[in-house]
């Protein structure tokens, strides 16, 4: 990405503007939806009051939970990337696909067949292979941050690796006799703790799955009257606070005060922010009308599409890892979406024929039974009369 005045933009400001843009989009659509249910002569004050009452309801606090979880997830990503190399982080972070599936089963009571579990595992492996740096590229954080592939995820990968790259490039060498030399050497050559990094990335993956599934559950709550766009307004509103206070003020407040909020901004950054805002809306639509698992498949395919687009825009060269990982992702998508083996349907015609033949047989057997009963009754009646006549004659002889 071309630098503006020798400075790179601050990812925290881009994240904040992304939330502002998404909030503006959802507010506009929400106003339009509310206006359709009101008379045309409704004044603007009543329209905005209806919007306010729809957004700040008794259950709007529910969207503060995923907003806080996403902030905690981003913090853990910083911890993870500070203690893991780029390749390890990219591979382990794909565990969020499996954690999303697990939370979908436990929280939403969704059932997944063995075929779908296998496809999810293959998807995790495929995306991890695609994200691996090729053999000719060093697995360095700064290299990963400046690669063309990461520009398409400017608010994620660049956001994560920018801190490490900035620390490496801005440490000034001083005399070896001053107090605090150990701290400065630690900044120049940071010591990575793989155990801390792995724990952080596992917790981040767990929180990612939990926040996504929780947001889906809130969206699909049958008892709630809020629309999809109102829910997005609530989520964006509550996301502004951690994005501003934690990202803009605490993380980069000093640099922003010195060089300005829009330091390093150009058309590429603004385009990325616009796409990220639209992408956030599309993700909400996908979660509402499909589910988080489908969203993960769409995100995985978008990584491949981004890499293909970077061939044209940034002369990105397709590596062997990309080919193998892309094929695995495509196969996993086909395996998940293809219908499973169905049980053979019963032959209705033969079933009806059997029923008809059985009923005919019973109808034919019923007269035969009645005839047999009649014959038996008829034959037993004379026998009874002969028996009574014989007993009468014996009684008369005894009387004589």
Coordinates of C-alpha atoms in Angstrom, one line a residue:
X1 CA 0.0 0.0 0.0
X2 CA 1.5 3.4 -0.9
X3 CA 2.4 5.5 2.1
X4 CA 1.2 9.1 2.5
X5 CA 4.0 11.4 3.6
X6 CA 6.0 8.4 4.7
X7 CA 3.4 7.4 7.2
X8 CA 1.1 4.4 7.3
X9 CA -2.5 4.8 8.4
X10 CA -3.5 3.8 11.9
X11 CA -5.6 0.7 12.0
X12 CA -7.5 1.8 15.1
X13 CA -8.9 4.9 13.3
X14 CA -9.9 2.7 10.3
X15 CA -11.8 0.3 12.6
X16 CA -13.6 3.3 14.3
X17 CA -14.6 4.8 10.9
X18 CA -15.7 1.3 9.8
X19 CA -18.2 1.2 12.7
X20 CA -19.3 4.7 12.0
X21 CA -20.0 3.9 8.3
X22 CA -21.8 0.7 9.2
X23 CA -23.9 2.6 11.7
X24 CA -24.8 5.2 9.1
X25 CA -25.9 2.6 6.6
X26 CA -28.0 0.7 9.1
X27 CA -29.6 3.9 10.4
X28 CA -30.6 4.9 6.9
X29 CA -32.2 1.6 6.1
X30 CA -33.9 1.5 9.5
X31 CA -35.4 5.0 9.0
X32 CA -36.7 3.9 5.6
X33 CA -38.3 0.8 7.1
X34 CA -40.0 2.8 9.9
X35 CA -41.2 5.4 7.4
X36 CA -43.0 2.8 5.4
X37 CA -45.2 1.9 8.4
X38 CA -46.1 5.5 9.1
X39 CA -48.4 7.9 7.3
X40 CA -46.7 10.1 4.6
X41 CA -47.5 13.2 6.5
X42 CA -45.5 12.1 9.6
X43 CA -43.1 14.9 10.7
X44 CA -39.4 14.2 10.9
X45 CA -39.4 14.6 14.7
X46 CA -41.9 11.7 15.0
X47 CA -39.9 9.6 12.7
X48 CA -36.7 10.1 14.6
X49 CA -38.5 9.5 17.9
X50 CA -39.8 6.2 16.6
X51 CA -36.3 5.2 15.5
X52 CA -34.9 6.1 19.0
X53 CA -37.6 4.0 20.7
X54 CA -36.9 1.1 18.4
X55 CA -33.1 1.2 19.0
X56 CA -33.0 1.8 22.8
X57 CA -35.4 -0.8 24.0
X58 CA -35.4 -2.9 27.2
X59 CA -33.3 -5.6 25.4
X60 CA -30.9 -3.4 23.5
X61 CA -28.2 -4.2 26.0
X62 CA -28.0 -7.7 24.6
X63 CA -25.9 -6.3 21.7
X64 CA -23.4 -4.9 24.1
X65 CA -22.3 -8.4 24.9
X66 CA -21.0 -9.3 21.4
X67 CA -19.5 -5.8 21.0
X68 CA -17.5 -6.4 24.2
X69 CA -16.5 -9.9 23.1
X70 CA -15.2 -8.7 19.8
X71 CA -13.1 -6.1 21.5
X72 CA -11.7 -8.8 23.9
X73 CA -11.0 -11.0 20.8
X74 CA -9.0 -8.2 19.1
X75 CA -7.0 -7.7 22.2
X76 CA -6.2 -11.4 22.5
X77 CA -5.2 -11.4 18.8
X78 CA -2.6 -8.7 19.6
X79 CA -1.2 -10.9 22.4
X80 CA -1.2 -14.0 20.2
X81 CA 0.6 -12.3 17.3
X82 CA 3.2 -10.8 19.6
X83 CA 4.1 -14.3 20.8
X84 CA 3.7 -16.4 17.7
X85 CA 5.2 -16.3 14.2
X86 CA 2.9 -15.4 11.4
X87 CA 2.5 -18.9 10.0
X88 CA 1.6 -20.4 13.4
X89 CA -0.9 -17.6 14.1
X90 CA -2.6 -18.0 10.7
X91 CA -3.0 -21.7 11.1
X92 CA -4.2 -21.8 14.7
X93 CA -6.6 -18.9 14.2
X94 CA -8.6 -21.0 11.8
X95 CA -9.8 -23.0 14.7
X96 CA -12.6 -20.4 15.0
X97 CA -14.4 -22.3 12.2
X98 CA -14.7 -25.4 14.5
X99 CA -15.5 -23.3 17.6
X100 CA -18.4 -21.7 15.7
X101 CA -19.7 -25.1 14.8
X102 CA -19.5 -26.3 18.4
X103 CA -21.4 -23.3 19.7
X104 CA -24.0 -23.6 17.0
X105 CA -24.6 -27.2 18.2
X106 CA -24.7 -26.3 21.9
X107 CA -26.4 -22.9 21.9
X108 CA -28.7 -23.2 18.9
X109 CA -29.3 -27.0 19.2
X110 CA -28.3 -27.4 15.6
X111 CA -27.5 -31.0 14.5
X112 CA -24.5 -31.7 12.2
X113 CA -23.9 -34.9 10.4
X114 CA -20.6 -36.7 10.2
X115 CA -20.2 -35.5 6.6
X116 CA -20.6 -31.8 7.7
X117 CA -18.1 -32.2 10.6
X118 CA -15.6 -33.7 8.1
X119 CA -16.2 -30.8 5.7
X120 CA -15.6 -28.3 8.5
X121 CA -12.3 -29.9 9.5
X122 CA -11.2 -29.9 5.8
X123 CA -12.2 -26.2 5.6
X124 CA -10.1 -25.4 8.6
X125 CA -7.1 -27.2 7.1
X126 CA -7.6 -25.6 3.6
X127 CA -7.8 -22.0 4.9
X128 CA -4.7 -22.6 7.1
X129 CA -2.7 -23.9 4.1
X130 CA -3.8 -20.9 2.0
X131 CA -2.7 -18.5 4.7
X132 CA 0.7 -20.1 5.1
X133 CA 3.5 -18.1 3.7
X134 CA 5.3 -19.7 0.7
X135 CA 8.8 -21.0 1.0
X136 CA 10.3 -18.0 -0.7
X137 CA 8.7 -15.6 1.7
X138 CA 10.0 -15.1 5.2
X139 CA 7.5 -15.8 7.9
X140 CA 8.0 -12.4 9.4
X141 CA 5.3 -10.2 10.9
X142 CA 6.3 -7.2 8.9
X143 CA 6.4 -9.1 5.7
X144 CA 2.9 -10.5 6.3
X145 CA 1.6 -7.0 7.1
X146 CA 3.0 -5.5 3.9
X147 CA 2.1 -8.4 1.5
X148 CA -0.6 -7.7 -1.1
X149 CA -2.7 -10.5 0.2
X150 CA -3.3 -8.8 3.6
X151 CA -4.5 -5.5 2.0
X152 CA -7.9 -7.1 1.4
X153 CA -8.2 -7.8 5.1
X154 CA -6.7 -4.5 6.1
X155 CA -8.6 -4.2 9.3
X156 CA -7.5 -7.7 10.5
X157 CA -4.1 -8.8 9.5
X158 CA -2.6 -5.3 9.1
X159 CA -4.2 -4.4 12.3
X160 CA -2.5 -7.3 14.1
X161 CA 1.0 -7.0 12.7
X162 CA 1.3 -3.2 12.5
X163 CA 2.2 -3.0 16.2
X164 CA 5.1 -5.4 15.9
X165 CA 6.4 -3.8 12.7
X166 CA 6.2 -0.3 14.2
X167 CA 8.2 -1.5 17.2
X168 CA 10.9 -3.0 15.1
X169 CA 11.3 0.0 12.8
X170 CA 11.1 2.9 15.3
X171 CA 13.4 1.7 18.1
X172 CA 16.4 4.1 18.2
X173 CA 19.8 2.8 19.2
X174 CA 21.4 4.5 22.2
X175 CA 24.5 4.2 24.3
X176 CA 24.9 0.8 26.0
X177 CA 25.6 2.6 29.3
X178 CA 22.3 4.2 30.0
X179 CA 19.7 2.9 32.5
X180 CA 16.9 0.9 30.8
X181 CA 19.1 -0.7 28.1
X182 CA 17.5 -4.0 28.8
X183 CA 14.0 -2.7 28.1
X184 CA 15.1 -1.1 24.8
X185 CA 16.9 -4.3 23.7
X186 CA 13.7 -6.2 24.6
X187 CA 11.8 -3.9 22.2
X188 CA 14.4 -4.4 19.4
X189 CA 14.5 -8.1 19.9
X190 CA 11.2 -9.1 21.6
X191 CA 11.1 -12.5 23.3
X192 CA 8.2 -14.5 22.2
X193 CA 6.4 -16.9 24.5
X194 CA 4.8 -19.6 22.4
X195 CA 2.7 -20.9 25.3
X196 CA 1.1 -17.5 26.0
X197 CA 0.5 -17.1 22.3
X198 CA -1.2 -20.4 21.8
X199 CA -3.4 -19.8 24.9
X200 CA -4.3 -16.4 23.6
X201 CA -5.2 -17.6 20.1
X202 CA -7.3 -20.5 21.5
X203 CA -9.3 -18.1 23.7
X204 CA -9.7 -15.7 20.8
X205 CA -11.0 -18.5 18.6
X206 CA -13.5 -19.5 21.3
X207 CA -14.7 -15.9 21.8
X208 CA -15.0 -15.5 18.1
X209 CA -17.3 -18.5 17.8
X210 CA -19.3 -17.5 21.0
X211 CA -19.8 -13.9 19.8
X212 CA -20.9 -14.9 16.3
X213 CA -23.4 -17.6 17.5
X214 CA -24.7 -15.3 20.3
X215 CA -25.4 -12.5 17.7
X216 CA -27.1 -15.1 15.5
X217 CA -29.3 -16.2 18.4
X218 CA -30.3 -12.6 19.2
X219 CA -31.1 -11.9 15.5
X220 CA -33.3 -15.0 15.3
X221 CA -35.1 -14.5 18.6
X222 CA -38.7 -15.2 17.7
X223 CA -40.0 -13.1 20.7
X224 CA -38.1 -9.9 19.7
X225 CA -39.8 -7.3 17.6
X226 CA -36.6 -5.6 16.5
X227 CA -35.7 -5.9 12.8
X228 CA -32.4 -7.0 11.4
X229 CA -31.4 -3.4 10.7
X230 CA -32.3 -2.2 14.2
X231 CA -30.1 -5.0 15.6
X232 CA -27.2 -3.9 13.4
X233 CA -27.7 -0.3 14.6
X234 CA -27.5 -1.5 18.2
X235 CA -24.4 -3.6 17.6
X236 CA -22.6 -0.8 15.7
X237 CA -23.6 1.7 18.4
X238 CA -22.2 -0.4 21.2
X239 CA -19.1 -1.2 19.2
X240 CA -18.2 2.5 18.9
X241 CA -17.2 2.8 22.5
X242 CA -14.5 0.1 22.7
X243 CA -13.3 1.1 19.2
X244 CA -12.9 4.7 20.2
X245 CA -11.7 4.5 23.8
X246 CA -9.5 1.4 23.6
X247 CA -8.3 1.7 20.0
X248 CA -8.2 5.4 19.2
X249 CA -7.5 6.9 22.6
X250 CA -5.5 4.4 24.6
X251 CA -3.7 2.6 21.8
X252 CA -2.8 5.3 19.3
X253 CA -3.8 8.5 21.2
X254 CA -0.3 9.8 21.3
X255 CA 0.4 9.4 17.6
X256 CA -3.0 10.8 16.6
X257 CA -2.4 13.9 18.8
X258 CA 1.0 14.3 17.1
X259 CA 0.2 13.5 13.4
X260 CA -3.5 13.7 13.1
X261 CA -6.5 11.3 12.9
X262 CA -6.3 10.8 9.2
X263 CA -2.5 10.3 9.0
X264 CA -1.6 8.0 6.0
X265 CA -5.1 8.0 4.5
X266 CA -5.5 7.7 0.8
X267 CA -8.0 6.3 -1.7
X268 CA -7.0 2.7 -0.9
X269 CA -7.7 3.1 2.8
X270 CA -11.1 4.8 2.2
X271 CA -12.0 2.0 -0.3
X272 CA -11.1 -0.7 2.2
X273 CA -13.1 1.1 5.0
X274 CA -16.2 1.3 2.7
X275 CA -15.9 -2.4 1.7
X276 CA -15.5 -3.4 5.3
X277 CA -18.6 -1.5 6.3
X278 CA -20.6 -3.1 3.5
X279 CA -19.1 -6.5 4.3
X280 CA -20.3 -6.1 7.9
X281 CA -23.8 -5.5 6.7
X282 CA -23.6 -8.5 4.3
X283 CA -22.3 -10.7 7.2
X284 CA -25.3 -9.8 9.3
X285 CA -27.6 -10.6 6.4
X286 CA -25.8 -14.0 6.0
X287 CA -26.1 -14.8 9.7
X288 CA -29.8 -13.8 9.7
X289 CA -30.9 -15.7 6.6
X290 CA -28.4 -18.6 6.8
X291 CA -26.1 -19.2 9.8
X292 CA -22.6 -18.6 11.1
X293 CA -21.2 -21.8 9.5
X294 CA -22.3 -20.6 6.1
X295 CA -20.7 -17.3 6.9
X296 CA -17.4 -19.1 7.6
X297 CA -17.6 -20.9 4.3
X298 CA -18.2 -17.6 2.5
X299 CA -15.3 -15.9 4.3
X300 CA -13.0 -18.8 3.4
X301 CA -13.9 -18.5 -0.3
X302 CA -13.5 -14.7 -0.1
X303 CA -9.9 -15.2 1.0
X304 CA -9.3 -17.2 -2.2
X305 CA -11.1 -14.6 -4.3
X306 CA -9.0 -11.9 -2.7
X307 CA -5.8 -13.7 -3.6
X308 CA -7.0 -14.1 -7.2
X309 CA -7.8 -10.4 -7.4
X310 CA -4.4 -9.5 -6.0
X311 CA -2.8 -11.3 -9.1
X312 CA -4.3 -8.6 -11.3
X313 CA -3.8 -5.6 -8.9
X314 CA -0.6 -6.4 -7.1
X315 CA 1.2 -9.1 -9.3
X316 CA 0.6 -11.7 -6.6
X317 CA 2.1 -15.0 -7.6
X318 CA 0.2 -18.2 -6.9
X319 CA 2.1 -20.6 -4.7
X320 CA 1.8 -24.3 -4.3
X321 CA 0.2 -23.7 -0.8
X322 CA -2.5 -21.6 -2.4
X323 CA -3.4 -24.2 -5.0
X324 CA -3.6 -27.1 -2.5
X325 CA -5.4 -25.0 0.1
X326 CA -7.9 -23.6 -2.5
X327 CA -8.7 -27.1 -3.7
X328 CA -9.3 -28.3 -0.2
X329 CA -11.6 -25.3 0.5
X330 CA -13.6 -25.9 -2.6
X331 CA -14.0 -29.6 -1.8
X332 CA -15.0 -28.8 1.7
X333 CA -17.6 -26.4 0.5
X334 CA -19.0 -29.0 -1.9
X335 CA -19.0 -31.6 0.8
X336 CA -20.9 -29.4 3.2
X337 CA -23.5 -28.2 0.8
X338 CA -24.1 -31.5 -1.0
X339 CA -27.1 -33.5 0.3
X340 CA -26.2 -36.7 2.2
X341 CA -27.2 -40.2 1.2
X342 CA -30.9 -40.5 1.3
X343 CA -32.9 -43.5 2.4
X344 CA -34.6 -45.2 -0.6
X345 CA -38.2 -44.2 -0.8
X346 CA -40.8 -47.0 -0.5
X347 CA -42.6 -48.1 -3.7
X348 CA -46.0 -46.6 -3.3
X349 CA -47.5 -48.6 -6.1
X350 CA -46.4 -52.0 -4.8
X351 CA -47.5 -51.0 -1.3
X352 CA -51.0 -50.0 -2.5
X353 CA -51.2 -53.3 -4.6
X354 CA -50.3 -55.3 -1.5
X355 CA -52.9 -53.6 0.6
X356 CA -55.6 -54.1 -2.1
X357 CA -54.7 -57.8 -2.5
X358 CA -54.8 -58.3 1.3
X359 CA -58.2 -56.6 1.6
X360 CA -59.6 -58.8 -1.3
X361 CA -58.3 -61.9 0.4
X362 CA -60.0 -61.0 3.6
X363 CA -63.3 -60.2 1.8
X364 CA -63.1 -63.6 0.1
X365 CA -62.3 -65.4 3.3
X366 CA -65.2 -63.9 5.2
X367 CA -68.0 -65.6 3.2
X368 CA -66.2 -68.9 3.3
X369 CA -66.0 -68.7 7.1
X370 CA -69.7 -67.9 7.3
X371 CA -70.5 -70.9 5.1
X372 CA -68.4 -73.1 7.3
X373 CA -70.1 -71.8 10.4
X374 CA -73.5 -72.4 8.8
X375 CA -72.5 -75.9 7.8
X376 CA -71.3 -76.7 11.3
X377 CA -74.5 -75.3 12.8
X378 CA -76.6 -77.2 10.4
X379 CA -74.9 -80.4 11.1
X380 CA -74.9 -80.0 14.8
X381 CA -78.7 -79.2 14.9
X382 CA -79.9 -82.6 13.7
X383 CA -77.5 -84.3 16.0
X384 CA -79.1 -82.5 18.9
X385 CA -82.6 -83.5 17.9
X386 CA -81.6 -87.2 17.6
X387 CA -80.0 -87.1 21.0
X388 CA -83.1 -85.6 22.6
X389 CA -85.4 -88.3 20.9
X390 CA -83.2 -91.1 22.1
X391 CA -83.3 -89.8 25.7
X392 CA -87.1 -89.5 25.5
X393 CA -87.5 -93.1 24.4
X394 CA -85.3 -94.4 27.2
X395 CA -87.3 -92.4 29.7
X396 CA -90.6 -93.9 28.4
X397 CA -89.3 -97.5 28.6
X398 CA -88.2 -96.9 32.3
X399 CA -91.7 -95.6 33.1
X400 CA -93.3 -98.7 31.6

